[in-house]
mmCIF file of N, CA and C in Angstrom:
data_model
loop_
_atom_site.group_PDB
_atom_site.id
_atom_site.type_symbol
_atom_site.label_atom_id
_atom_site.label_comp_id
_atom_site.label_asym_id
_atom_site.label_seq_id
_atom_site.Cartn_x
_atom_site.Cartn_y
_atom_site.Cartn_z
ATOM 1 N N MET F 273 -35.138 6.753 16.692
ATOM 2 C CA MET F 273 -33.787 7.197 16.366
ATOM 3 C C MET F 273 -33.704 7.402 14.852
ATOM 4 N N SER F 274 -33.348 8.610 14.463
ATOM 5 C CA SER F 274 -33.256 8.901 13.039
ATOM 6 C C SER F 274 -31.916 8.426 12.483
ATOM 7 N N LEU F 275 -31.821 8.423 11.178
ATOM 8 C CA LEU F 275 -30.601 7.973 10.520
ATOM 9 C C LEU F 275 -29.426 8.905 10.830
ATOM 10 N N ASP F 276 -29.687 10.211 10.881
ATOM 11 C CA ASP F 276 -28.624 11.164 11.199
ATOM 12 C C ASP F 276 -28.088 10.957 12.612
ATOM 13 N N THR F 277 -28.958 10.703 13.550
ATOM 14 C CA THR F 277 -28.537 10.435 14.926
ATOM 15 C C THR F 277 -27.728 9.154 15.001
ATOM 16 N N TYR F 278 -28.152 8.141 14.270
ATOM 17 C CA TYR F 278 -27.432 6.871 14.222
ATOM 18 C C TYR F 278 -26.033 7.056 13.646
ATOM 19 N N PHE F 279 -25.923 7.855 12.571
ATOM 20 C CA PHE F 279 -24.605 8.153 11.996
ATOM 21 C C PHE F 279 -23.715 8.872 12.999
ATOM 22 N N ASP F 280 -24.286 9.878 13.697
ATOM 23 C CA ASP F 280 -23.487 10.719 14.585
ATOM 24 C C ASP F 280 -23.046 10.005 15.856
ATOM 25 N N PHE F 281 -23.894 9.173 16.411
ATOM 26 C CA PHE F 281 -23.603 8.601 17.722
ATOM 27 C C PHE F 281 -23.219 7.128 17.710
ATOM 28 N N VAL F 282 -23.317 6.458 16.571
ATOM 29 C CA VAL F 282 -22.940 5.046 16.525
ATOM 30 C C VAL F 282 -21.853 4.787 15.479
ATOM 31 N N ILE F 283 -22.136 5.120 14.235
ATOM 32 C CA ILE F 283 -21.227 4.732 13.151
ATOM 33 C C ILE F 283 -19.935 5.537 13.171
ATOM 34 N N LEU F 284 -20.020 6.865 13.257
ATOM 35 C CA LEU F 284 -18.791 7.675 13.239
ATOM 36 C C LEU F 284 -17.873 7.417 14.435
ATOM 37 N N PRO F 285 -18.397 7.256 15.667
ATOM 38 C CA PRO F 285 -17.485 6.887 16.760
ATOM 39 C C PRO F 285 -16.811 5.529 16.572
ATOM 40 N N ILE F 286 -17.535 4.558 16.014
ATOM 41 C CA ILE F 286 -16.931 3.249 15.758
ATOM 42 C C ILE F 286 -15.823 3.370 14.719
ATOM 43 N N LEU F 287 -16.063 4.143 13.661
ATOM 44 C CA LEU F 287 -15.030 4.341 12.641
ATOM 45 C C LEU F 287 -13.825 5.097 13.204
ATOM 46 N N THR F 288 -14.068 6.063 14.083
ATOM 47 C CA THR F 288 -12.971 6.812 14.694
ATOM 48 C C THR F 288 -12.120 5.918 15.588
ATOM 49 N N ILE F 289 -12.756 5.099 16.389
ATOM 50 C CA ILE F 289 -12.010 4.169 17.254
ATOM 51 C C ILE F 289 -11.215 3.179 16.411
ATOM 52 N N SER F 290 -11.811 2.713 15.328
ATOM 53 C CA SER F 290 -11.089 1.753 14.485
ATOM 54 C C SER F 290 -9.887 2.408 13.807
ATOM 55 N N VAL F 291 -9.993 3.673 13.411
ATOM 56 C CA VAL F 291 -8.831 4.367 12.836
ATOM 57 C C VAL F 291 -7.722 4.485 13.870
ATOM 58 N N LEU F 292 -8.069 4.798 15.106
ATOM 59 C CA LEU F 292 -7.049 4.906 16.157
ATOM 60 C C LEU F 292 -6.357 3.566 16.401
ATOM 61 N N LEU F 293 -7.116 2.486 16.416
ATOM 62 C CA LEU F 293 -6.529 1.166 16.622
ATOM 63 C C LEU F 293 -5.626 0.761 15.458
ATOM 64 N N VAL F 294 -6.031 1.124 14.243
ATOM 65 C CA VAL F 294 -5.210 0.783 13.080
ATOM 66 C C VAL F 294 -3.935 1.630 13.061
ATOM 67 N N PHE F 295 -4.005 2.891 13.524
ATOM 68 C CA PHE F 295 -2.795 3.699 13.631
ATOM 69 C C PHE F 295 -1.794 3.073 14.603
ATOM 70 N N ILE F 296 -2.299 2.489 15.677
ATOM 71 C CA ILE F 296 -1.409 1.785 16.608
ATOM 72 C C ILE F 296 -0.719 0.622 15.891
ATOM 73 N N ARG F 297 -1.470 -0.127 15.092
ATOM 74 C CA ARG F 297 -0.876 -1.235 14.332
ATOM 75 C C ARG F 297 0.110 -0.714 13.299
ATOM 76 N N LEU F 298 -0.164 0.449 12.727
ATOM 77 C CA LEU F 298 0.736 1.030 11.734
ATOM 78 C C LEU F 298 2.078 1.380 12.362
ATOM 79 N N PHE F 299 2.076 1.964 13.539
ATOM 80 C CA PHE F 299 3.324 2.363 14.174
ATOM 81 C C PHE F 299 4.024 1.201 14.862
ATOM 82 N N LYS F 300 3.257 0.216 15.345
ATOM 83 C CA LYS F 300 3.833 -0.903 16.070
ATOM 84 C C LYS F 300 4.151 -2.100 15.197
ATOM 85 N N GLY F 301 3.624 -2.110 13.990
ATOM 86 C CA GLY F 301 3.733 -3.271 13.109
ATOM 87 C C GLY F 301 5.139 -3.825 13.028
ATOM 88 N N PRO F 302 5.311 -5.099 13.316
ATOM 89 C CA PRO F 302 6.667 -5.654 13.311
ATOM 90 C C PRO F 302 7.258 -5.813 11.916
ATOM 91 N N SER F 303 6.430 -5.844 10.900
ATOM 92 C CA SER F 303 6.979 -6.044 9.561
ATOM 93 C C SER F 303 6.362 -5.043 8.587
ATOM 94 N N VAL F 304 6.947 -4.988 7.406
ATOM 95 C CA VAL F 304 6.454 -4.089 6.368
ATOM 96 C C VAL F 304 5.060 -4.512 5.915
ATOM 97 N N VAL F 305 4.812 -5.799 5.877
ATOM 98 C CA VAL F 305 3.507 -6.305 5.439
ATOM 99 C C VAL F 305 2.404 -5.815 6.373
ATOM 100 N N ASP F 306 2.657 -5.834 7.685
ATOM 101 C CA ASP F 306 1.667 -5.335 8.641
ATOM 102 C C ASP F 306 1.382 -3.854 8.416
ATOM 103 N N ARG F 307 2.403 -3.107 8.096
ATOM 104 C CA ARG F 307 2.221 -1.676 7.864
ATOM 105 C C ARG F 307 1.462 -1.402 6.571
ATOM 106 N N VAL F 308 1.718 -2.189 5.546
ATOM 107 C CA VAL F 308 0.991 -2.020 4.278
ATOM 108 C C VAL F 308 -0.484 -2.341 4.476
ATOM 109 N N ILE F 309 -0.766 -3.396 5.199
ATOM 110 C CA ILE F 309 -2.158 -3.765 5.466
ATOM 111 C C ILE F 309 -2.834 -2.694 6.318
ATOM 112 N N ALA F 310 -2.101 -2.134 7.288
ATOM 113 C CA ALA F 310 -2.666 -1.070 8.116
ATOM 114 C C ALA F 310 -2.978 0.170 7.281
ATOM 115 N N LEU F 311 -2.087 0.533 6.363
ATOM 116 C CA LEU F 311 -2.360 1.678 5.489
ATOM 117 C C LEU F 311 -3.577 1.432 4.610
ATOM 118 N N ASP F 312 -3.692 0.233 4.086
ATOM 119 C CA ASP F 312 -4.848 -0.107 3.261
ATOM 120 C C ASP F 312 -6.131 -0.041 4.089
ATOM 121 N N LEU F 313 -6.067 -0.504 5.312
ATOM 122 C CA LEU F 313 -7.247 -0.473 6.175
ATOM 123 C C LEU F 313 -7.617 0.955 6.565
ATOM 124 N N ILE F 314 -6.627 1.816 6.772
ATOM 125 C CA ILE F 314 -6.913 3.218 7.080
ATOM 126 C C ILE F 314 -7.632 3.876 5.905
ATOM 127 N N ILE F 315 -7.180 3.592 4.701
ATOM 128 C CA ILE F 315 -7.845 4.160 3.527
ATOM 129 C C ILE F 315 -9.264 3.610 3.401
ATOM 130 N N THR F 316 -9.448 2.331 3.691
ATOM 131 C CA THR F 316 -10.780 1.733 3.623
ATOM 132 C C THR F 316 -11.716 2.359 4.657
ATOM 133 N N ILE F 317 -11.222 2.588 5.855
ATOM 134 C CA ILE F 317 -12.039 3.234 6.884
ATOM 135 C C ILE F 317 -12.321 4.679 6.483
ATOM 136 N N GLY F 318 -11.353 5.333 5.875
ATOM 137 C CA GLY F 318 -11.571 6.686 5.377
ATOM 138 C C GLY F 318 -12.659 6.735 4.320
ATOM 139 N N ILE F 319 -12.696 5.717 3.469
ATOM 140 C CA ILE F 319 -13.762 5.626 2.467
ATOM 141 C C ILE F 319 -15.117 5.479 3.169
ATOM 142 N N GLY F 320 -15.149 4.711 4.235
ATOM 143 C CA GLY F 320 -16.387 4.583 5.009
ATOM 144 C C GLY F 320 -16.821 5.907 5.618
ATOM 145 N N ILE F 321 -15.860 6.670 6.132
ATOM 146 C CA ILE F 321 -16.181 7.973 6.710
ATOM 147 C C ILE F 321 -16.686 8.930 5.626
ATOM 148 N N ILE F 322 -16.031 8.920 4.466
ATOM 149 C CA ILE F 322 -16.486 9.764 3.356
ATOM 150 C C ILE F 322 -17.898 9.371 2.930
ATOM 151 N N THR F 323 -18.177 8.084 2.906
ATOM 152 C CA THR F 323 -19.507 7.611 2.510
ATOM 153 C C THR F 323 -20.572 8.053 3.513
ATOM 154 N N VAL F 324 -20.271 7.920 4.796
ATOM 155 C CA VAL F 324 -21.223 8.354 5.825
ATOM 156 C C VAL F 324 -21.461 9.857 5.719
ATOM 157 N N TYR F 325 -20.386 10.615 5.527
ATOM 158 C CA TYR F 325 -20.530 12.064 5.390
ATOM 159 C C TYR F 325 -21.335 12.418 4.143
ATOM 160 N N SER F 326 -21.098 11.698 3.062
ATOM 161 C CA SER F 326 -21.813 11.954 1.816
ATOM 162 C C SER F 326 -23.307 11.675 1.972
ATOM 163 N N ILE F 327 -23.647 10.606 2.644
ATOM 164 C CA ILE F 327 -25.053 10.298 2.880
ATOM 165 C C ILE F 327 -25.676 11.332 3.814
ATOM 166 N N ARG F 328 -24.924 11.707 4.832
ATOM 167 C CA ARG F 328 -25.434 12.663 5.826
ATOM 168 C C ARG F 328 -25.680 14.038 5.219
ATOM 169 N N GLN F 329 -24.784 14.498 4.352
ATOM 170 C CA GLN F 329 -24.896 15.828 3.763
ATOM 171 C C GLN F 329 -25.609 15.839 2.412
ATOM 172 N N GLU F 330 -25.988 14.661 1.938
ATOM 173 C CA GLU F 330 -26.677 14.493 0.650
ATOM 174 C C GLU F 330 -25.863 15.087 -0.506
ATOM 175 N N GLN F 331 -24.577 14.736 -0.553
ATOM 176 C CA GLN F 331 -23.682 15.177 -1.619
ATOM 177 C C GLN F 331 -23.151 13.943 -2.342
ATOM 178 N N GLU F 332 -23.710 13.674 -3.501
ATOM 179 C CA GLU F 332 -23.338 12.479 -4.257
ATOM 180 C C GLU F 332 -21.943 12.571 -4.848
ATOM 181 N N VAL F 333 -21.408 13.778 -4.985
ATOM 182 C CA VAL F 333 -20.079 13.975 -5.580
ATOM 183 C C VAL F 333 -19.014 13.271 -4.743
ATOM 184 N N LEU F 334 -19.194 13.250 -3.451
ATOM 185 C CA LEU F 334 -18.198 12.629 -2.580
ATOM 186 C C LEU F 334 -18.111 11.122 -2.775
ATOM 187 N N LEU F 335 -19.172 10.500 -3.263
ATOM 188 C CA LEU F 335 -19.116 9.068 -3.542
ATOM 189 C C LEU F 335 -18.157 8.776 -4.688
ATOM 190 N N ASP F 336 -18.076 9.684 -5.658
ATOM 191 C CA ASP F 336 -17.089 9.532 -6.727
ATOM 192 C C ASP F 336 -15.675 9.613 -6.173
ATOM 193 N N VAL F 337 -15.468 10.512 -5.236
ATOM 194 C CA VAL F 337 -14.154 10.629 -4.590
ATOM 195 C C VAL F 337 -13.815 9.339 -3.850
ATOM 196 N N ALA F 338 -14.794 8.762 -3.175
ATOM 197 C CA ALA F 338 -14.565 7.517 -2.445
ATOM 198 C C ALA F 338 -14.217 6.374 -3.399
ATOM 199 N N ILE F 339 -14.860 6.320 -4.547
ATOM 200 C CA ILE F 339 -14.569 5.267 -5.524
ATOM 201 C C ILE F 339 -13.154 5.420 -6.069
ATOM 202 N N ILE F 340 -12.750 6.641 -6.383
ATOM 203 C CA ILE F 340 -11.399 6.884 -6.887
ATOM 204 C C ILE F 340 -10.365 6.550 -5.820
ATOM 205 N N LEU F 341 -10.647 6.925 -4.575
ATOM 206 C CA LEU F 341 -9.730 6.604 -3.479
ATOM 207 C C LEU F 341 -9.607 5.096 -3.286
ATOM 208 N N ALA F 342 -10.690 4.362 -3.448
ATOM 209 C CA ALA F 342 -10.648 2.902 -3.331
ATOM 210 C C ALA F 342 -9.797 2.295 -4.431
ATOM 211 N N LEU F 343 -9.919 2.821 -5.639
ATOM 212 C CA LEU F 343 -9.115 2.323 -6.758
ATOM 213 C C LEU F 343 -7.630 2.589 -6.528
ATOM 214 N N ILE F 344 -7.299 3.786 -6.065
ATOM 215 C CA ILE F 344 -5.899 4.126 -5.794
ATOM 216 C C ILE F 344 -5.344 3.253 -4.661
ATOM 217 N N ALA F 345 -6.145 3.011 -3.631
ATOM 218 C CA ALA F 345 -5.696 2.164 -2.523
ATOM 219 C C ALA F 345 -5.460 0.738 -2.991
ATOM 220 N N PHE F 346 -6.342 0.233 -3.834
ATOM 221 C CA PHE F 346 -6.178 -1.118 -4.351
ATOM 222 C C PHE F 346 -4.905 -1.240 -5.177
ATOM 223 N N LEU F 347 -4.690 -0.285 -6.071
ATOM 224 C CA LEU F 347 -3.487 -0.323 -6.905
ATOM 225 C C LEU F 347 -2.214 -0.158 -6.069
ATOM 226 N N GLY F 348 -2.286 0.666 -5.047
ATOM 227 C CA GLY F 348 -1.133 0.826 -4.162
ATOM 228 C C GLY F 348 -0.810 -0.446 -3.405
ATOM 229 N N THR F 349 -1.827 -1.136 -2.935
ATOM 230 C CA THR F 349 -1.605 -2.398 -2.226
ATOM 231 C C THR F 349 -1.028 -3.448 -3.163
ATOM 232 N N ILE F 350 -1.517 -3.498 -4.381
ATOM 233 C CA ILE F 350 -0.970 -4.433 -5.369
ATOM 234 C C ILE F 350 0.492 -4.104 -5.660
ATOM 235 N N ALA F 351 0.815 -2.823 -5.782
ATOM 236 C CA ALA F 351 2.205 -2.422 -6.044
ATOM 237 C C ALA F 351 3.118 -2.804 -4.887
ATOM 238 N N PHE F 352 2.673 -2.580 -3.657
ATOM 239 C CA PHE F 352 3.485 -2.964 -2.497
ATOM 240 C C PHE F 352 3.690 -4.471 -2.433
ATOM 241 N N SER F 353 2.633 -5.235 -2.693
ATOM 242 C CA SER F 353 2.768 -6.687 -2.636
ATOM 243 C C SER F 353 3.702 -7.193 -3.735
ATOM 244 N N TYR F 354 3.649 -6.579 -4.907
ATOM 245 C CA TYR F 354 4.566 -6.945 -5.993
ATOM 246 C C TYR F 354 6.007 -6.627 -5.597
ATOM 247 N N TYR F 355 6.213 -5.477 -4.981
ATOM 248 C CA TYR F 355 7.541 -5.083 -4.525
ATOM 249 C C TYR F 355 8.082 -6.046 -3.468
ATOM 250 N N ILE F 356 7.242 -6.406 -2.520
ATOM 251 C CA ILE F 356 7.666 -7.325 -1.465
ATOM 252 C C ILE F 356 7.964 -8.702 -2.043
ATOM 253 N N GLU F 357 7.165 -9.153 -2.989
ATOM 254 C CA GLU F 357 7.409 -10.464 -3.622
ATOM 255 C C GLU F 357 8.729 -10.449 -4.380
ATOM 256 N N LYS F 358 8.997 -9.395 -5.128
ATOM 257 C CA LYS F 358 10.259 -9.299 -5.870
ATOM 258 C C LYS F 358 11.450 -9.211 -4.931
ATOM 259 N N GLN F 359 11.257 -8.558 -3.802
ATOM 260 C CA GLN F 359 12.350 -8.421 -2.839
ATOM 261 C C GLN F 359 12.676 -9.769 -2.199
ATOM 262 N N GLN F 360 11.668 -10.607 -1.979
ATOM 263 C CA GLN F 360 11.908 -11.918 -1.384
ATOM 264 C C GLN F 360 12.542 -12.881 -2.367
ATOM 265 N N ASP F 361 12.343 -12.674 -3.670
ATOM 266 C CA ASP F 361 12.935 -13.549 -4.677
ATOM 267 C C ASP F 361 14.444 -13.363 -4.776
ATOM 268 N N ASP F 362 14.922 -12.175 -4.425
ATOM 269 C CA ASP F 362 16.374 -11.896 -4.538
ATOM 270 C C ASP F 362 17.178 -12.569 -3.491
#
């Protein structure tokens, strides 16, 4: 089994199923915190998909995009958590 076959038939289907499950949590989430975590997880899974695609197509430029997306997701999660903390203090 080659690496490309492994990416196509094992890793990408697992990432696709996990995105679908996280979307269910995003829409069903009982609280804002659950939805923020689901959004962060969707971005993280998206970074995984970009990484697999980058390795598969041998395009190193996409890894830079994945790093920038990870930084933006991290800062967004920190901003949401700060907002939720300030809202609970009131």
